[in-house]
mmCIF file of C-alpha atoms and ligand atoms in Angstrom:
data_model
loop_
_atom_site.group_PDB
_atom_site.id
_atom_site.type_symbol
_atom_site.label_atom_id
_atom_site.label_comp_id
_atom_site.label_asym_id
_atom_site.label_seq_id
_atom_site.Cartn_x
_atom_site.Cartn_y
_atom_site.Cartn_z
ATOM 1 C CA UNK A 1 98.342 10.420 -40.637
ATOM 2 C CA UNK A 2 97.262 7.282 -39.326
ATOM 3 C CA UNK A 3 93.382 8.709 -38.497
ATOM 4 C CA UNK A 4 93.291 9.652 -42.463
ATOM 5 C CA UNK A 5 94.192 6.191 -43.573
ATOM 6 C CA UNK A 6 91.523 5.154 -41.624
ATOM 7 C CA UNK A 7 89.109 7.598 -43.400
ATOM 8 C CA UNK A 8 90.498 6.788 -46.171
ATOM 9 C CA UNK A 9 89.698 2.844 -46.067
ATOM 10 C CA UNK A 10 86.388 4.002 -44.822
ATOM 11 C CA UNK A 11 85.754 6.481 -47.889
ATOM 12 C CA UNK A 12 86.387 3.545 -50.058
ATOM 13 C CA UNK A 13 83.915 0.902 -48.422
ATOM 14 C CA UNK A 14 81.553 3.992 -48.614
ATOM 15 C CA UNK A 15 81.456 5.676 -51.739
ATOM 16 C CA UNK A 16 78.892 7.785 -52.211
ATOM 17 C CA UNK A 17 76.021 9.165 -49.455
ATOM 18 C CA UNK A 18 72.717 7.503 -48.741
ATOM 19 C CA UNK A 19 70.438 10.286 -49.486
ATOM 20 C CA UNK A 20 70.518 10.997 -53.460
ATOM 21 C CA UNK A 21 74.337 11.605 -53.602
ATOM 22 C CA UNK A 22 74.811 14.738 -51.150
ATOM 23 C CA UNK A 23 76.480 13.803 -48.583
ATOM 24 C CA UNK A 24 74.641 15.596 -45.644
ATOM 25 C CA UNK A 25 77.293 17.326 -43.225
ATOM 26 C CA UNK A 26 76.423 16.557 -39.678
ATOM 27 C CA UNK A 27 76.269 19.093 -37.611
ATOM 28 C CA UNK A 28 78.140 19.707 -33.807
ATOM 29 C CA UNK A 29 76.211 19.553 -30.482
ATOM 30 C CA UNK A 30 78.213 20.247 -27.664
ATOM 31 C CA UNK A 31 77.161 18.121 -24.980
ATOM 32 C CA UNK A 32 76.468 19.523 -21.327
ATOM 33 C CA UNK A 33 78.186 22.334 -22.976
ATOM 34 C CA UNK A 34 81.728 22.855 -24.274
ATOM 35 C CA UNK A 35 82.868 21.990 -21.138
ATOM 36 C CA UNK A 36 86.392 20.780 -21.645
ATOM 37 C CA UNK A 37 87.526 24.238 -23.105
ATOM 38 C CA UNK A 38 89.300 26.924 -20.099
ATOM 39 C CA UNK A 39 87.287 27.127 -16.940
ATOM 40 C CA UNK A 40 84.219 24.912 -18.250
ATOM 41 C CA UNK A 41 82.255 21.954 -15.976
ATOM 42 C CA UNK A 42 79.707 20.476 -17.617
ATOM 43 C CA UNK A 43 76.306 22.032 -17.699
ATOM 44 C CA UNK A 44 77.866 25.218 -16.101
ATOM 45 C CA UNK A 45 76.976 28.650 -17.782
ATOM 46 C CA UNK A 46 80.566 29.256 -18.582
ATOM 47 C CA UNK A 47 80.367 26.072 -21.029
ATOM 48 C CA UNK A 48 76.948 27.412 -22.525
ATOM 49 C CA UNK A 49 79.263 30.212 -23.094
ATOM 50 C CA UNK A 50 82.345 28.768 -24.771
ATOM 51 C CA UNK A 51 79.764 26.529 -27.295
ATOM 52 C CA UNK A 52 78.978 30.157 -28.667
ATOM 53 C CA UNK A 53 82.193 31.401 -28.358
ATOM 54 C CA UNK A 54 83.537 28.223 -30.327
ATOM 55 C CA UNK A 55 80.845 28.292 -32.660
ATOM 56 C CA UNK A 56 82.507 29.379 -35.929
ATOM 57 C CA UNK A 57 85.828 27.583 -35.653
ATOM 58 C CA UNK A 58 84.387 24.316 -34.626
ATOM 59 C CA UNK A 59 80.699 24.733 -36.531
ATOM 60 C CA UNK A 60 79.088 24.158 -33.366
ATOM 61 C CA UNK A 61 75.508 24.116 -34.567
ATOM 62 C CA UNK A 62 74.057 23.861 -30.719
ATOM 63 C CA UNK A 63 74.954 23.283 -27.421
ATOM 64 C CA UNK A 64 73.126 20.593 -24.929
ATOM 65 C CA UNK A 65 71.638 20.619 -20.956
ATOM 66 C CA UNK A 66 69.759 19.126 -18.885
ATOM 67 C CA UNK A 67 67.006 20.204 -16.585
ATOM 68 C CA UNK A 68 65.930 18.632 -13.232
ATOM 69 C CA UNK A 69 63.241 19.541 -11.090
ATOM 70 C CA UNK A 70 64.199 20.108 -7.334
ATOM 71 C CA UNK A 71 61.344 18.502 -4.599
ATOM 72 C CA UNK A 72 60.095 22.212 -3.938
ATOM 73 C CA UNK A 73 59.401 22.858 -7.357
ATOM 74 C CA UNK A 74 62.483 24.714 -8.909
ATOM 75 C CA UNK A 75 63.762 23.850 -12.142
ATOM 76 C CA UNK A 76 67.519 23.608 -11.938
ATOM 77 C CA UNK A 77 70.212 22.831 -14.693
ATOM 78 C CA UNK A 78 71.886 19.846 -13.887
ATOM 79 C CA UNK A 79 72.053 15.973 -15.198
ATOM 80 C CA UNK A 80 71.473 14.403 -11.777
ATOM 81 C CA UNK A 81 70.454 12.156 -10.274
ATOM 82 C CA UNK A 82 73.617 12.984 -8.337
ATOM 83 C CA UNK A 83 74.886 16.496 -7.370
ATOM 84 C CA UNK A 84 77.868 16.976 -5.215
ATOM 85 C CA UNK A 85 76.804 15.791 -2.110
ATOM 86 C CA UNK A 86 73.424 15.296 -2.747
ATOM 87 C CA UNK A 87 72.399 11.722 -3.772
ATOM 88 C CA UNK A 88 68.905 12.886 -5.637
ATOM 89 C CA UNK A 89 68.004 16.435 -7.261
ATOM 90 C CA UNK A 90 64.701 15.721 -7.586
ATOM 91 C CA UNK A 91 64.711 14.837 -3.949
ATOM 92 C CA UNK A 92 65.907 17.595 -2.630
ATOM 93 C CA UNK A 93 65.424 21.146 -1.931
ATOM 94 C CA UNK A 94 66.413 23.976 -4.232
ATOM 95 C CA UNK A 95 68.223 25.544 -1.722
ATOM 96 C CA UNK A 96 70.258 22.270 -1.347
ATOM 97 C CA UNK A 97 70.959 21.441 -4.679
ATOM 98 C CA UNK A 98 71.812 25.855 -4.815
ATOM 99 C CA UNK A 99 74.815 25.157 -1.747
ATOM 100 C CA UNK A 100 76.538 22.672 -4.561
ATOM 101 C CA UNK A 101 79.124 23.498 -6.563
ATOM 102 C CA UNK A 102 80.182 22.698 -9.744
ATOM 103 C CA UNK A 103 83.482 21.455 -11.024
ATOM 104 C CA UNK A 104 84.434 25.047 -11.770
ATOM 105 C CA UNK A 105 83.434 26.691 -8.935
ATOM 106 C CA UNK A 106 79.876 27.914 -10.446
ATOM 107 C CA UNK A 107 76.758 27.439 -8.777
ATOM 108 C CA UNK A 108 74.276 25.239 -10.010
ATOM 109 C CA UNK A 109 72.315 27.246 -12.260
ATOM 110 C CA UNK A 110 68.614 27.861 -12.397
ATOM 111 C CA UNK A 111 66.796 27.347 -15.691
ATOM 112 C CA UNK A 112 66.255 30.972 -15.828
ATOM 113 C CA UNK A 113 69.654 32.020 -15.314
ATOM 114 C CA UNK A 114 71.103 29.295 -18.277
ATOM 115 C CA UNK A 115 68.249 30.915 -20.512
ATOM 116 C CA UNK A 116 69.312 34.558 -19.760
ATOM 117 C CA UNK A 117 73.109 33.706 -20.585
ATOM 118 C CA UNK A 118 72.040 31.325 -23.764
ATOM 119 C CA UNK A 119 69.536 34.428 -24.883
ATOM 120 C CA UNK A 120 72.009 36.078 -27.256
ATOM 121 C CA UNK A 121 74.960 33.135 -28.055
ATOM 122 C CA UNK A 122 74.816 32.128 -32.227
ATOM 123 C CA UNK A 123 74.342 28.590 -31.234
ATOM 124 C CA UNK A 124 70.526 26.747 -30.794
ATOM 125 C CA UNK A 125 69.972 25.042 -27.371
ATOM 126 C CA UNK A 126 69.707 21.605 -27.012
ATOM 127 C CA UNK A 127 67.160 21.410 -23.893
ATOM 128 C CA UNK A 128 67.110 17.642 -22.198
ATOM 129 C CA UNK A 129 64.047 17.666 -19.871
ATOM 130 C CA UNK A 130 65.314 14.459 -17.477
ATOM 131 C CA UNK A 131 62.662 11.707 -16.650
ATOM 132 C CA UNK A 132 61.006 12.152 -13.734
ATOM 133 C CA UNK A 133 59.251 9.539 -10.772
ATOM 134 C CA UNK A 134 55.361 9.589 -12.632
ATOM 135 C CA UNK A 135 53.386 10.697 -15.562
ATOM 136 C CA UNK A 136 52.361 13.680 -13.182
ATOM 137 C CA UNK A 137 55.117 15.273 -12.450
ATOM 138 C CA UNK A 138 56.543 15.003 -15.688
ATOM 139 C CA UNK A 139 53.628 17.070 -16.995
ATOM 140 C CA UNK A 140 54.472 19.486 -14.316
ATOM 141 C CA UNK A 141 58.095 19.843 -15.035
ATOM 142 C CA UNK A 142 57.046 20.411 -18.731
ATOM 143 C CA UNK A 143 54.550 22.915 -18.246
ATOM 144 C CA UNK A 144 56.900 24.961 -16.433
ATOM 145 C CA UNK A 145 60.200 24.486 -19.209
ATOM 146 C CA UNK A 146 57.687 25.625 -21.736
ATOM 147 C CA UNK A 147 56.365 28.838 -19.403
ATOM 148 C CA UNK A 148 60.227 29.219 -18.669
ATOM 149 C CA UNK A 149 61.095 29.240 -22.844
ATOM 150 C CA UNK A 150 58.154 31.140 -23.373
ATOM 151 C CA UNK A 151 59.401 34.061 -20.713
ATOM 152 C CA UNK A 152 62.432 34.491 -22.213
ATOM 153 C CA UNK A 153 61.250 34.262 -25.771
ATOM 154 C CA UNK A 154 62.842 31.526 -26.613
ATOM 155 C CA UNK A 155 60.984 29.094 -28.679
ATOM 156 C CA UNK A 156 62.724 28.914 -32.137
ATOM 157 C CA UNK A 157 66.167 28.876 -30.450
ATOM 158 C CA UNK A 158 65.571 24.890 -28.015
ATOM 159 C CA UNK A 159 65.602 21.906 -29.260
ATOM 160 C CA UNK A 160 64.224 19.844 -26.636
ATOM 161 C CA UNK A 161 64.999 16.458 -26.313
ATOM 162 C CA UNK A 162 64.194 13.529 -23.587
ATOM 163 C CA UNK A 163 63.996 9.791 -22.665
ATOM 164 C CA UNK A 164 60.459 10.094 -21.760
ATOM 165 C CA UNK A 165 58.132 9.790 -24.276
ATOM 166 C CA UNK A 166 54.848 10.998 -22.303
ATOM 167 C CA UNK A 167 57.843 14.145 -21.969
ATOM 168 C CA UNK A 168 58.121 14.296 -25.522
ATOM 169 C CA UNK A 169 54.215 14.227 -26.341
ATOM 170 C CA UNK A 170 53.689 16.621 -23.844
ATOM 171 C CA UNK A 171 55.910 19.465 -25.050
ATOM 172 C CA UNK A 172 54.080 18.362 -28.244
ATOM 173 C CA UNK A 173 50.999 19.134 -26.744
ATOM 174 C CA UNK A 174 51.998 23.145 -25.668
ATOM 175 C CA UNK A 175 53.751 23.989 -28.447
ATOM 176 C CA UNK A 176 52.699 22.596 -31.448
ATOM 177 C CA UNK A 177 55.616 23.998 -33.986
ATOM 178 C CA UNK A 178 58.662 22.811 -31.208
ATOM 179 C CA UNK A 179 61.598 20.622 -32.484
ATOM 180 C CA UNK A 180 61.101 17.242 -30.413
ATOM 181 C CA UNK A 181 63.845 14.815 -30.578
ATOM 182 C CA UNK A 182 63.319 11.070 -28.854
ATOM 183 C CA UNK A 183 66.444 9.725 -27.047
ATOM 184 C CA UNK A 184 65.304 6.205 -25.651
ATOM 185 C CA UNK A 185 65.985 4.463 -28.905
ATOM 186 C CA UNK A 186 63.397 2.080 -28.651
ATOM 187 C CA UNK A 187 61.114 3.456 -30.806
ATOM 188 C CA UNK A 188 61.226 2.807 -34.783
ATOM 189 C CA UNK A 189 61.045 5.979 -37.301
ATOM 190 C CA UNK A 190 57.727 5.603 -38.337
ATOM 191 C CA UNK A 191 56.324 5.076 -34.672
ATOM 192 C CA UNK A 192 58.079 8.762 -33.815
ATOM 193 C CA UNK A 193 56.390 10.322 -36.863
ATOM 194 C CA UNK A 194 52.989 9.171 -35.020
ATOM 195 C CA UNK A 195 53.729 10.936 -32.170
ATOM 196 C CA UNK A 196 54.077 13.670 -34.489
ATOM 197 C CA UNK A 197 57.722 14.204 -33.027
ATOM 198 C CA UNK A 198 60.661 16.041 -35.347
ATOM 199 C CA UNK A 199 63.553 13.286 -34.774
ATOM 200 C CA UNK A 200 65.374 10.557 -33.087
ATOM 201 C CA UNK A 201 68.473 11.077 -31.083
ATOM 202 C CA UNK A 202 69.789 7.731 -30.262
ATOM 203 C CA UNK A 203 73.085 6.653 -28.972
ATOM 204 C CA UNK A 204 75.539 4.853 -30.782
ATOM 205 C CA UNK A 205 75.006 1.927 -30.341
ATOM 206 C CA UNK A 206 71.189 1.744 -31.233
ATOM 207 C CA UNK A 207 71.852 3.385 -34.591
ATOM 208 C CA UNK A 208 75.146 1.540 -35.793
ATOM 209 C CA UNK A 209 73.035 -1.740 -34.875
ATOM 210 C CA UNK A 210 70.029 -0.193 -36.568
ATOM 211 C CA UNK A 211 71.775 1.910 -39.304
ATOM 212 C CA UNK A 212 68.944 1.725 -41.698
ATOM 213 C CA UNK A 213 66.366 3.463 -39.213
ATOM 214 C CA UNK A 214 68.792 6.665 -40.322
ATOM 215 C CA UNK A 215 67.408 6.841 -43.883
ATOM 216 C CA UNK A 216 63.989 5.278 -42.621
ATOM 217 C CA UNK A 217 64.214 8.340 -40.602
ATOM 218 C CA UNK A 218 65.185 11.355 -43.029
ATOM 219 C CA UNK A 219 62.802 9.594 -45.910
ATOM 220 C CA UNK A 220 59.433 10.550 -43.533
ATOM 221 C CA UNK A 221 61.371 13.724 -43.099
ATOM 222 C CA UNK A 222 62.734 13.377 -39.295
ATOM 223 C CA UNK A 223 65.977 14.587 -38.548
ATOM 224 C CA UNK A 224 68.954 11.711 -36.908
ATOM 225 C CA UNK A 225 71.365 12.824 -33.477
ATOM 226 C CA UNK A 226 73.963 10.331 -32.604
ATOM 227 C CA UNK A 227 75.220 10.367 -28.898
ATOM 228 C CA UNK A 228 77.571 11.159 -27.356
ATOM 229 C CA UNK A 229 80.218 10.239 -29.926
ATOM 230 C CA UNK A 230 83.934 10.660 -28.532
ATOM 231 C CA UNK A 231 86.306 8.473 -30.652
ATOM 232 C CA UNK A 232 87.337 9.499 -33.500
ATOM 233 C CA UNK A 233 86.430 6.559 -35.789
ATOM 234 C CA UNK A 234 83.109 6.574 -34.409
ATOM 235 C CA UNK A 235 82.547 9.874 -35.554
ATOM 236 C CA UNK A 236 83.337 9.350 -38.874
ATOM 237 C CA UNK A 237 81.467 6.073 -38.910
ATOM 238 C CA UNK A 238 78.318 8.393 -38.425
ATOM 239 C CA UNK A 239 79.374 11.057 -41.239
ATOM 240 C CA UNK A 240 79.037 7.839 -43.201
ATOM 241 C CA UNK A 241 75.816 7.103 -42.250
ATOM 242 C CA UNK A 242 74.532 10.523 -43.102
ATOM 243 C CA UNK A 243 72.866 11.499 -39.639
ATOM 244 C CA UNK A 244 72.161 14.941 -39.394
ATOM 245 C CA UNK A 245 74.183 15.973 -36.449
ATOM 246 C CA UNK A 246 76.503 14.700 -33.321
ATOM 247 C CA UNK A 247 76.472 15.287 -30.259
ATOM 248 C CA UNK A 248 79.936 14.913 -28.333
ATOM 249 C CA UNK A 249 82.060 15.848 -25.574
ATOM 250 C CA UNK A 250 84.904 17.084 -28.007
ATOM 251 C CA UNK A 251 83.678 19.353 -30.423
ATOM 252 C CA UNK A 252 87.325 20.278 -31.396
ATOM 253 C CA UNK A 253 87.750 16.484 -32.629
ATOM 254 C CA UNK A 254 84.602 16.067 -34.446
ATOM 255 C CA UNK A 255 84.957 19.180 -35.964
ATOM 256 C CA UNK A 256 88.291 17.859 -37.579
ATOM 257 C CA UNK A 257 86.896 13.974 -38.397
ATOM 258 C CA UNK A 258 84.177 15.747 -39.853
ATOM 259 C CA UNK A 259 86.152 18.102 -41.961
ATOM 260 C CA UNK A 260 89.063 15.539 -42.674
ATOM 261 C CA UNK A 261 86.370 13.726 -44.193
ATOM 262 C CA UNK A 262 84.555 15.700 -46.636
ATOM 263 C CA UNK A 263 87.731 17.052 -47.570
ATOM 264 C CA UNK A 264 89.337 13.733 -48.610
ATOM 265 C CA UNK A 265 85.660 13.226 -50.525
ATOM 266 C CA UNK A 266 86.196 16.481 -52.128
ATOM 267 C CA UNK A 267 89.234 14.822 -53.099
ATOM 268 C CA UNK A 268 88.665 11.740 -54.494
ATOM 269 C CA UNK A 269 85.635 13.421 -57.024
ATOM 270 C CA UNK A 270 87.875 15.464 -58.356
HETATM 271 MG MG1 MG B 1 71.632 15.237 -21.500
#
């Protein structure tokens, strides 16, 4: 009761949406996967698997990882820089990072194993390819995602995303008609649209202290991610603001704020 008095006071100091009246309805990105439903770890295959298996009760548009490259060369699914026991991913040896286990139990998976489980889930993936130590080796890392996404046929289904901008021009550079979303938030609207790039995915903070680079954003047609939005006010905050979709640790929750919201908007029209 109390979170829907607070939507309601915020409904009030925001009547109508930013973008010609429609309110856009963000849309759910698990993030690291749905990871806090039965048996999930984050960025383990079974949380790739519960994002799809959420999808139509929470609206779970896609579902978020992150890809490391080991020191031999292997692309491995994992945030990093930390891994169990292992201080530095991208120091270490694939078998190394391989003896690690996640929360779960599971293996640190390969790229190619995450892509064959994520082949045929309803969701789109989310792909975050991690900075790495020079302009080089990024290039390297990228060439082999894309080679990776291209294998498994897999180009309209990622979204790939990253804090590295020579990342982000790079996947530009090999595939030409990808969905590229910037996540350092130091980089204004129109400076993403010249590196020809399809969004920005900032974190909270950069966009509620820079809310008007959200319609700056949709007006030269990008697309706006918030992350990694947990509280509940937060996420309605950002329905508010219009972006086009949320990524969060508790899709469960955000799929409520987000439909306790339009619903009490529905509400008040009529
Ligand atoms: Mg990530």
């Amino acid at each position: 009761m109390k979170t829907l008095t607070i939507i309601a006071a915020i409904l009030l100091l925001f009547p109508t949406g930013g973008m010609g009246g429609d309110k856009v309805v963000p849309q759910i990105i698990a993030h690291r996967g749905y990871w806090k439903a039965a048996e999930g770890a984050k960025n383990s295959i079974t949380a790739l698997e519960k994002a799809g298996e959420f999808q139509e009760k929470y609206d779970i548009y896609g579902s978020e990882f992150d890809v490391n490259m080991t020191a031999d060369s292997q692309l491995v699914v994992c945030h990093g820089p930390k891994a169990g026991t292992i201080s530095a991913v991208q120091k270490a040896t694939f078998d190394e990072v391989r003896q690690q286990k996640l929360e779960n139990g599971e293996a640190v998976p390969t790229l190619d194993e995450y892509l064959e489980a994520a082949k045929d889930l309803p969701i789109q993936l989310i792909l975050e390819v991690k900075t790495h130590s020079s302009i080089q080796i990024e290039k390297v890392v990228v060439a082999k995602v894309v080679e990776a996404v291209k294998a498994h046929g897999l180009e309209k289904k990622i979204d790939f995303i990253s804090f590295s901008i020579n990342i982000c021009d790079e996947i530009r550079r090999l595939l030409p008609e990808a969905t590229i979303f910037y996540l350092n938030g130091d980089l204004s609207p129109k400076q993403i649209v010249e590196h020809n790039l399809s969004g920005i995915s900032y974190s909270f903070s950069v966009l509620d202290s820079n809310a008007r680079w959200i319609s700056q954003a949709q007006k030269l047609g990008l697309k706006v991610n918030v992350w990694t939005v947990n509280d509940p006010k937060k996420m309605t905050k950002m329905v508010t603001y219009d972006v086009n979709y949320i990524t969060t640790d508790d899709p469960e929750l955000c799929h409520t704020q987000i439909d306790t919201y339009n619903t009490l908007k529905k509400q008040k029209m009529q």
